Amino acid sequence: NAVSIAEAHFHPEAWIRAIYADDTPVGFLMLHDEHLLEEPREVGYYYVWRFMIDQRYQRRGYGLQAMKLLVDHVHTRPHAEQMLLSHVSGGGNAGSFYEKLGFKYTGKEVAGELEMQLDLRSHGR
């Protein structure tokens, strides 16, 4: 997370947030939001650049709640048509977690990871 926070300081399109359970930090997310740039391109997607829940706090609903809040946030942003993300393949990957939220596989790979998308136009808030 420290590397992601440092990276975000060099990328004005990075929107970062800590994920808390009451006063306890349990995770981190970083969203690529083109509309944070001074001269944004009019793209219809937002990319979940980083998303993690500390291993000690997984399977308690924090990740699901955080992703739902993130989807709600993206719905408020300009030109919000799709959310994209990618995850590693192999056993124990996060694919089924994202599918519960409505993400579907695109059939593409991004940097060796499996890409998924959520169509925000048909996904209710």
Coordinates of C-alpha atoms in Angstrom, one line a residue:
N1 CA 0.0 0.0 0.0
A2 CA 2.9 2.4 0.7
V3 CA 4.1 1.9 -2.9
S4 CA 0.6 2.6 -4.2
I5 CA 0.3 5.7 -2.1
A6 CA 3.6 7.0 -3.4
E7 CA 2.6 6.1 -7.0
A8 CA -0.6 8.0 -6.6
H9 CA 1.3 11.2 -5.8
F10 CA 2.7 11.0 -9.4
H11 CA -0.6 10.2 -11.0
P12 CA -3.3 12.9 -10.5
E13 CA -5.9 10.5 -11.9
A14 CA -5.4 8.2 -8.9
W15 CA -8.2 8.4 -6.3
I16 CA -7.1 6.6 -3.1
R17 CA -8.9 5.6 0.0
A18 CA -8.3 3.6 3.1
I19 CA -10.9 1.1 4.1
Y20 CA -11.8 1.1 7.8
A21 CA -13.9 -1.1 10.1
D22 CA -14.8 1.4 12.8
D23 CA -11.3 2.8 13.8
T24 CA -9.3 -0.1 12.4
P25 CA -7.7 0.1 8.9
V26 CA -8.6 -3.1 7.1
G27 CA -7.8 -2.3 3.4
F28 CA -7.0 0.1 0.6
L29 CA -8.3 1.0 -2.8
M30 CA -7.0 3.0 -5.7
L31 CA -9.3 4.1 -8.6
H32 CA -8.1 5.4 -11.9
D33 CA -10.4 8.4 -12.5
E34 CA -9.6 10.1 -15.8
H35 CA -11.8 13.0 -14.7
L36 CA -9.4 14.1 -12.0
L37 CA -7.0 15.3 -14.6
E38 CA -6.9 18.9 -15.7
E39 CA -7.7 17.9 -19.2
P40 CA -9.5 14.6 -19.0
R41 CA -10.2 12.4 -22.0
E42 CA -13.9 11.6 -22.2
V43 CA -13.7 7.9 -21.5
G44 CA -16.7 6.0 -20.2
Y45 CA -14.7 3.7 -17.8
Y46 CA -13.2 3.8 -14.4
Y47 CA -10.5 1.3 -13.5
V48 CA -10.0 -0.3 -10.1
W49 CA -6.2 0.1 -10.0
R50 CA -5.7 -1.5 -6.5
F51 CA -8.0 -3.2 -4.1
M52 CA -7.0 -5.1 -1.0
I53 CA -8.3 -6.3 2.3
D54 CA -5.8 -7.3 4.9
Q55 CA -5.8 -11.1 5.2
R56 CA -6.8 -10.9 8.8
Y57 CA -10.0 -9.1 7.9
Q58 CA -11.1 -11.1 4.8
R59 CA -14.4 -13.0 4.7
R60 CA -16.0 -10.5 7.1
G61 CA -17.9 -8.5 4.5
Y62 CA -15.6 -5.5 4.5
G63 CA -14.4 -6.0 0.9
L64 CA -18.0 -6.4 -0.3
Q65 CA -19.2 -3.3 1.4
A66 CA -16.1 -1.3 0.2
M67 CA -16.7 -2.4 -3.4
K68 CA -20.4 -1.5 -3.2
L69 CA -19.5 2.0 -1.9
L70 CA -16.9 2.3 -4.7
V71 CA -19.5 1.4 -7.3
D72 CA -21.9 4.0 -5.8
H73 CA -19.1 6.6 -5.9
V74 CA -18.3 5.8 -9.6
H75 CA -22.0 6.2 -10.4
T76 CA -21.7 9.8 -9.4
R77 CA -18.8 10.5 -11.7
P78 CA -19.0 11.9 -15.3
H79 CA -19.4 9.4 -18.2
A80 CA -19.7 6.5 -15.8
E81 CA -20.5 3.6 -18.2
Q82 CA -18.1 0.8 -17.0
M83 CA -15.9 -0.2 -14.2
L84 CA -12.9 -2.3 -15.1
L85 CA -10.5 -4.3 -13.0
S86 CA -8.2 -7.3 -13.3
H87 CA -7.1 -10.1 -11.0
V88 CA -4.5 -12.8 -11.0
S89 CA -5.5 -16.2 -12.2
G90 CA -5.1 -19.5 -10.4
G91 CA -6.5 -21.0 -7.2
G92 CA -7.9 -18.7 -4.6
N93 CA -8.3 -15.7 -7.0
A94 CA -10.9 -13.0 -6.5
G95 CA -13.0 -13.7 -9.6
S96 CA -16.0 -15.1 -7.8
F97 CA -15.9 -12.2 -5.3
Y98 CA -16.2 -9.7 -8.2
E99 CA -18.8 -11.8 -10.0
K100 CA -21.0 -11.5 -6.9
L101 CA -20.9 -7.7 -7.5
G102 CA -22.0 -8.1 -11.1
F103 CA -18.5 -8.0 -12.8
K104 CA -18.1 -10.2 -15.9
Y105 CA -15.0 -11.4 -17.7
T106 CA -14.1 -9.6 -20.8
G107 CA -11.9 -12.3 -22.3
K108 CA -8.9 -9.9 -22.2
E109 CA -5.7 -10.0 -20.2
V110 CA -4.1 -6.9 -18.7
A111 CA -0.5 -7.3 -17.7
G112 CA -1.1 -11.1 -17.3
E113 CA -4.2 -10.7 -15.2
L114 CA -7.8 -11.5 -16.2
E115 CA -9.9 -8.4 -16.9
M116 CA -13.5 -8.0 -15.7
Q117 CA -16.0 -5.3 -16.3
L118 CA -19.2 -4.0 -14.6
D119 CA -21.7 -2.3 -17.0
L120 CA -22.8 0.7 -14.9
R121 CA -25.6 1.6 -17.4
S122 CA -27.5 -1.6 -16.5
H123 CA -26.2 -1.9 -12.9
G124 CA -28.5 -0.2 -10.4
R125 CA -27.3 1.9 -7.5

